[in-house]
Amino acid sequence: MIARQARLLRTLSHPGRLAIVAALGRGEACVCHLAAALGRSQPYVSQQLAILRAAGLLTARRQGTFTYYALRDFSVLGVVDLAGRLAGGPSFTRARRAPVRGCDCPACRVATGEERHAQ
């Protein structure tokens, strides 16, 4: 049991993965949304998502050409919150997912007014 806990904490100890978990605490998101929100490349985000999925922390669902990721269990946010407080930061708040400019997912395009028109 201790070894599994240590593996989980090692998975969460990476800054990029921790940021992804915190972002998914606001709701499911696609790779392009997470990349735009975190200011990272899509390959980088995809690699971190694969590690989080392998650890059993995420679920994924396909909708058209997009894959949306979500936390399997929101109790992981308690770990994120505790780590933030222990590091002297603010408590994690679960705000709603906001649209991000530069994200190509349908929800962000409509919400930011970047919806593409068929020609």
XYZ file of N, CA, C and O in Angstrom:
476
model
N 0.818 -1.195 0.000
C 0.000 0.000 0.000
C 0.869 1.269 0.000
O 0.592 2.195 -0.742
N 1.921 1.291 0.810
C 2.802 2.450 0.870
C 3.463 2.685 -0.491
O 3.595 3.825 -0.930
N 3.860 1.620 -1.159
C 4.509 1.755 -2.469
C 3.551 2.386 -3.479
O 3.963 3.237 -4.282
N 2.270 2.012 -3.457
C 1.286 2.607 -4.374
C 1.075 4.080 -4.047
O 0.938 4.910 -4.946
N 1.046 4.407 -2.769
C 0.894 5.811 -2.372
C 2.097 6.628 -2.840
O 1.939 7.747 -3.347
N 3.292 6.081 -2.687
C 4.502 6.777 -3.120
C 4.485 6.986 -4.630
O 4.862 8.061 -5.125
N 4.031 5.978 -5.396
C 3.938 6.099 -6.859
C 2.969 7.217 -7.241
O 3.247 8.025 -8.125
N 1.841 7.266 -6.559
C 0.855 8.310 -6.822
C 1.444 9.692 -6.526
O 1.309 10.623 -7.334
N 2.115 9.831 -5.395
C 2.699 11.128 -5.050
C 3.814 11.520 -6.014
O 3.953 12.699 -6.353
N 4.596 10.544 -6.491
C 5.625 10.840 -7.498
C 4.972 11.330 -8.793
O 5.462 12.267 -9.433
N 3.864 10.712 -9.170
C 3.149 11.137 -10.373
C 2.679 12.578 -10.227
O 2.815 13.385 -11.140
N 2.153 12.915 -9.076
C 1.636 14.263 -8.847
C 2.732 15.286 -8.582
O 2.479 16.485 -8.613
N 3.955 14.841 -8.328
C 5.020 15.776 -7.963
C 5.566 16.559 -9.160
O 6.295 17.521 -8.981
N 5.218 16.182 -10.360
C 5.679 16.888 -11.557
C 4.844 18.162 -11.742
O 3.608 18.102 -11.725
N 5.482 19.330 -11.909
C 4.718 20.585 -12.030
C 3.680 20.580 -13.149
O 2.565 21.082 -12.956
N 4.021 20.024 -14.300
C 3.068 19.994 -15.410
C 1.859 19.136 -15.102
O 0.725 19.506 -15.399
N 2.086 17.973 -14.511
C 0.970 17.085 -14.171
C 0.116 17.692 -13.070
O -1.117 17.583 -13.100
N 0.753 18.352 -12.111
C 0.007 19.007 -11.044
C -0.883 20.114 -11.622
O -2.048 20.257 -11.234
N -0.348 20.867 -12.571
C -1.134 21.928 -13.219
C -2.308 21.342 -14.003
O -3.409 21.911 -14.007
N -2.092 20.217 -14.656
C -3.174 19.570 -15.408
C -4.266 19.094 -14.465
O -5.458 19.308 -14.722
N -3.891 18.469 -13.362
C -4.886 18.007 -12.388
C -5.683 19.201 -11.859
O -6.914 19.146 -11.773
N -5.000 20.284 -11.536
C -5.701 21.477 -11.048
C -6.647 22.023 -12.115
O -7.789 22.386 -11.814
N -6.206 22.060 -13.369
C -7.065 22.548 -14.455
C -8.279 21.649 -14.645
O -9.389 22.134 -14.862
N -8.075 20.338 -14.554
C -9.202 19.407 -14.715
C -10.136 19.438 -13.514
O -11.261 18.955 -13.600
N -9.694 20.031 -12.428
C -10.592 20.242 -11.292
C -11.710 21.215 -11.622
O -12.724 21.269 -10.944
N -11.532 21.964 -12.693
C -12.548 22.915 -13.141
C -13.489 22.304 -14.173
O -14.397 22.953 -14.645
N -13.226 21.059 -14.558
C -14.080 20.372 -15.519
C -13.268 19.715 -16.604
O -12.076 19.981 -16.766
N -13.920 18.844 -17.359
C -13.211 18.108 -18.395
C -12.673 19.065 -19.450
O -13.203 20.162 -19.638
N -11.601 18.623 -20.110
C -10.975 19.465 -21.121
C -10.246 18.589 -22.132
O -9.848 17.471 -21.825
N -10.066 19.148 -23.332
C -9.312 18.457 -24.373
C -7.854 18.896 -24.304
O -7.503 19.842 -23.592
N -7.005 18.216 -25.060
C -5.574 18.528 -25.062
C -5.336 19.971 -25.503
O -4.534 20.688 -24.899
N -6.041 20.404 -26.557
C -5.799 21.765 -27.054
C -6.180 22.809 -26.012
O -5.519 23.828 -25.873
N -7.231 22.547 -25.241
C -7.636 23.472 -24.181
C -6.558 23.533 -23.100
O -6.144 24.613 -22.677
N -6.096 22.360 -22.661
C -5.080 22.326 -21.609
C -3.787 22.972 -22.083
O -3.147 23.714 -21.336
N -3.395 22.710 -23.338
C -2.169 23.304 -23.876
C -2.269 24.826 -23.897
O -1.336 25.522 -23.476
N -3.400 25.349 -24.366
C -3.587 26.802 -24.421
C -3.654 27.400 -23.014
O -3.039 28.439 -22.743
N -4.384 26.748 -22.114
C -4.537 27.269 -20.751
C -3.218 27.261 -19.981
O -2.958 28.159 -19.178
N -2.382 26.261 -20.221
C -1.130 26.124 -19.476
C 0.064 26.734 -20.207
O 1.166 26.787 -19.652
N -0.148 27.147 -21.461
C 0.947 27.719 -22.230
C 2.019 26.702 -22.587
O 3.201 27.030 -22.644
N 1.602 25.463 -22.821
C 2.535 24.376 -23.167
C 2.158 23.814 -24.526
O 1.052 24.038 -25.019
N 3.048 23.040 -25.121
C 2.760 22.434 -26.423
C 1.810 21.249 -26.255
O 1.750 20.629 -25.188
N 1.080 20.931 -27.319
C 0.174 19.786 -27.273
C 0.917 18.478 -27.035
O 0.438 17.656 -26.243
N 2.088 18.240 -27.666
C 2.801 16.990 -27.370
C 3.196 16.865 -25.893
O 3.101 15.793 -25.309
N 3.622 17.971 -25.290
C 3.982 17.956 -23.873
C 2.769 17.582 -23.018
O 2.839 16.726 -22.142
N 1.644 18.239 -23.280
C 0.419 17.980 -22.506
C -0.043 16.541 -22.723
O -0.410 15.856 -21.773
N 0.014 16.060 -23.959
C -0.387 14.679 -24.247
C 0.475 13.684 -23.476
O -0.033 12.686 -22.954
N 1.765 13.955 -23.413
C 2.668 13.061 -22.673
C 2.306 13.037 -21.188
O 2.245 11.962 -20.572
N 2.014 14.185 -20.616
C 1.663 14.241 -19.195
C 0.294 13.593 -18.943
O 0.093 12.918 -17.926
N -0.632 13.777 -19.870
C -1.946 13.132 -19.742
C -1.808 11.615 -19.779
O -2.497 10.909 -19.027
N -0.939 11.102 -20.622
C -0.727 9.656 -20.707
C -0.216 9.110 -19.378
O -0.640 8.034 -18.923
N 0.676 9.835 -18.735
C 1.203 9.400 -17.437
C 0.103 9.437 -16.376
O -0.033 8.496 -15.578
N -0.703 10.482 -16.383
C -1.807 10.581 -15.417
C -2.852 9.489 -15.650
O -3.406 8.937 -14.699
N -3.115 9.168 -16.922
C -4.055 8.079 -17.235
C -3.504 6.744 -16.772
O -4.228 5.922 -16.210
N -2.217 6.507 -17.015
C -1.586 5.244 -16.609
C -1.629 5.081 -15.088
O -1.719 3.960 -14.587
N -1.606 6.187 -14.374
C -1.687 6.145 -12.915
C -3.126 5.963 -12.429
O -3.369 5.828 -11.227
N -4.074 5.978 -13.367
C -5.482 5.770 -13.006
C -6.183 7.014 -12.498
O -7.255 6.924 -11.905
N -5.603 8.187 -12.757
C -6.192 9.420 -12.239
C -7.201 10.067 -13.180
O -7.986 10.905 -12.755
N -7.172 9.682 -14.463
C -8.025 10.335 -15.453
C -8.898 9.359 -16.215
O -8.565 8.184 -16.334
N -9.980 9.878 -16.732
C -10.802 9.161 -17.701
C -10.740 9.956 -18.999
O -10.379 11.139 -18.998
N -11.089 9.317 -20.090
C -11.097 9.994 -21.388
C -12.333 9.561 -22.152
O -12.767 8.419 -22.060
N -12.908 10.506 -22.898
C -14.034 10.181 -23.769
C -13.839 10.908 -25.090
O -13.358 12.026 -25.132
N -14.190 10.226 -26.173
C -14.062 10.805 -27.508
C -15.381 11.439 -27.917
O -16.442 10.899 -27.669
N -15.257 12.583 -28.556
C -16.417 13.237 -29.157
C -15.933 13.840 -30.470
O -15.223 14.837 -30.472
N -16.283 13.191 -31.552
C -15.783 13.605 -32.857
C -14.280 13.420 -32.915
O -13.759 12.363 -32.586
N -13.573 14.478 -33.269
C -12.114 14.394 -33.353
C -11.427 14.766 -32.044
O -10.203 14.732 -31.964
N -12.199 15.122 -31.037
C -11.631 15.554 -29.762
C -11.726 14.458 -28.714
O -12.704 13.714 -28.660
N -10.715 14.373 -27.872
C -10.742 13.511 -26.695
C -10.767 14.426 -25.486
O -9.916 15.316 -25.351
N -11.752 14.223 -24.630
C -11.906 15.038 -23.431
C -11.464 14.234 -22.215
O -11.870 13.088 -22.045
N -10.642 14.854 -21.390
C -10.100 14.214 -20.192
C -10.779 14.793 -18.966
O -11.123 15.974 -18.925
N -10.953 13.940 -17.959
C -11.565 14.363 -16.700
C -10.912 13.599 -15.557
O -10.330 12.521 -15.757
N -11.010 14.156 -14.378
C -10.510 13.454 -13.200
C -11.403 12.257 -12.920
O -12.628 12.365 -12.975
N -10.798 11.136 -12.628
C -11.557 9.928 -12.276
C -12.209 10.104 -10.900
O -13.323 9.658 -10.657
N -11.495 10.761 -9.995
C -11.970 10.945 -8.621
C -11.526 12.335 -8.162
O -10.329 12.617 -8.096
N -12.475 13.190 -7.864
C -12.155 14.565 -7.490
C -11.473 14.666 -6.123
O -10.987 15.729 -5.760
N -11.387 13.575 -5.375
C -10.701 13.645 -4.080
C -9.208 13.923 -4.249
O -8.554 14.388 -3.317
N -8.658 13.698 -5.463
C -7.256 14.028 -5.713
C -7.023 15.532 -5.549
O -5.914 15.968 -5.233
N -8.069 16.329 -5.704
C -7.931 17.770 -5.518
C -7.604 18.113 -4.068
O -7.005 19.157 -3.801
N -7.969 17.235 -3.146
C -7.595 17.442 -1.745
C -6.087 17.395 -1.576
O -5.502 18.160 -0.800
N -5.436 16.498 -2.324
C -3.973 16.402 -2.286
C -3.371 17.673 -2.870
O -2.416 18.239 -2.326
N -3.926 18.142 -3.989
C -3.447 19.364 -4.633
C -3.622 20.550 -3.689
O -2.711 21.374 -3.515
N -4.768 20.630 -3.050
C -5.048 21.715 -2.120
C -4.088 21.676 -0.930
O -3.515 22.695 -0.545
N -3.908 20.500 -0.366
C -3.012 20.362 0.778
C -1.590 20.749 0.402
O -0.921 21.479 1.135
N -1.122 20.296 -0.745
C 0.232 20.638 -1.197
C 0.374 22.148 -1.361
O 1.397 22.730 -0.975
N -0.645 22.773 -1.907
C -0.614 24.227 -2.075
C -0.550 24.952 -0.746
O 0.241 25.887 -0.564
N -1.360 24.513 0.204
C -1.351 25.157 1.519
C -0.043 24.920 2.248
O 0.497 25.834 2.880
N 0.514 23.703 2.160
C 1.788 23.410 2.803
C 2.931 24.220 2.192
O 3.903 24.547 2.863
N 2.792 24.543 0.895
C 3.810 25.335 0.205
C 3.592 26.839 0.410
O 4.327 27.650 -0.141
N 2.585 27.196 1.191
C 2.330 28.604 1.485
C 1.459 29.302 0.468
O 1.344 30.522 0.475
N 0.833 28.543 -0.397
C -0.032 29.134 -1.413
C -1.486 29.146 -0.976
O -1.824 28.709 0.127
N -2.346 29.627 -1.841
C -3.775 29.657 -1.523
C -4.401 28.270 -1.656
O -3.841 27.384 -2.297
N -5.563 28.114 -1.047
C -6.322 26.879 -1.198
C -6.838 26.790 -2.618
O -7.102 27.802 -3.262
N -6.979 25.575 -3.105
C -7.515 25.344 -4.441
C -9.006 25.618 -4.417
O -9.708 25.177 -3.518
N -9.491 26.367 -5.381
C -10.928 26.584 -5.496
C -11.389 25.976 -6.802
O -10.702 26.073 -7.820
N -12.524 25.351 -6.754
C -13.058 24.681 -7.933
C -13.959 25.623 -8.701
O -15.168 25.593 -8.570
N -13.356 26.479 -9.497
C -14.113 27.399 -10.337
C -14.549 26.657 -11.603
O -14.055 25.581 -11.897
N -15.448 27.265 -12.338
C -15.866 26.673 -13.607
C -14.766 26.805 -14.630
O -13.988 27.745 -14.612
N -14.728 25.871 -15.555
C -13.755 25.917 -16.642
C -14.063 27.113 -17.538
O -15.189 27.302 -17.965
N -13.070 27.924 -17.790
C -13.248 29.107 -18.629
C -12.742 28.822 -20.040
O -11.776 28.089 -20.212
N -13.376 29.409 -21.058
C -12.885 29.240 -22.423
C -11.513 29.901 -22.560
O -11.202 30.860 -21.858
N -10.706 29.379 -23.458
C -9.345 29.873 -23.654
C -9.138 30.225 -25.118
O -9.422 29.400 -25.998
N -8.655 31.429 -25.379
C -8.308 31.803 -26.757
C -7.174 30.916 -27.227
O -6.249 30.649 -26.492
N -7.277 30.440 -28.456
C -6.265 29.565 -29.009
C -6.627 28.095 -28.909
O -5.961 27.254 -29.476
N -7.682 27.788 -28.167
C -8.152 26.416 -28.061
C -9.124 26.157 -29.210
O -10.011 26.966 -29.465
N -8.957 25.029 -29.885
C -9.799 24.708 -31.039
C -11.033 23.879 -30.698
O -11.779 23.509 -31.593
N -11.249 23.565 -29.422
C -12.412 22.734 -29.113
C -13.691 23.539 -29.342
O -13.693 24.768 -29.259
N -14.783 22.873 -29.653
C -16.033 23.572 -29.967
C -16.509 24.509 -28.859
O -16.960 25.614 -29.147
N -16.395 24.114 -27.611
C -16.875 24.956 -26.513
C -16.107 26.270 -26.440
O -16.698 27.330 -26.240
N -14.802 26.227 -26.606
C -13.995 27.455 -26.542
C -14.209 28.340 -27.759
O -14.271 29.560 -27.635
N -14.328 27.750 -28.929
C -14.533 28.554 -30.147
C -15.813 29.361 -30.039
O -15.837 30.543 -30.364
N -16.881 28.742 -29.581
C -18.167 29.441 -29.475
C -18.095 30.507 -28.384
O -18.496 31.642 -28.582
N -17.546 30.155 -27.228
C -17.517 31.069 -26.092
C -16.610 32.275 -26.314
O -16.868 33.348 -25.787
N -15.545 32.121 -27.094
C -14.624 33.239 -27.330
C -14.919 33.965 -28.635
O -14.202 34.885 -29.004
N -15.959 33.532 -29.337
C -16.320 34.193 -30.587
C -15.416 33.845 -31.747
O -15.391 34.539 -32.743
N -14.660 32.758 -31.617
C -13.755 32.336 -32.684
C -14.366 31.222 -33.528
O -13.653 30.496 -34.198
N -15.677 31.089 -33.457
C -16.345 30.020 -34.206
C -16.051 30.176 -35.696
O -16.142 31.264 -36.253
N -15.655 29.091 -36.302
C -15.325 29.106 -37.727
C -16.601 28.899 -38.546
O -17.424 28.063 -38.220
N -16.717 29.647 -39.607
C -17.893 29.543 -40.474
C -17.559 28.688 -41.682
O -16.493 28.814 -42.272
N -18.497 27.819 -42.056
C -18.298 26.981 -43.255
C -18.314 27.868 -44.483
O -19.086 28.817 -44.578
N -17.441 27.555 -45.431
C -17.367 28.390 -46.637
C -17.851 27.663 -47.832
O -17.777 26.574 -48.073
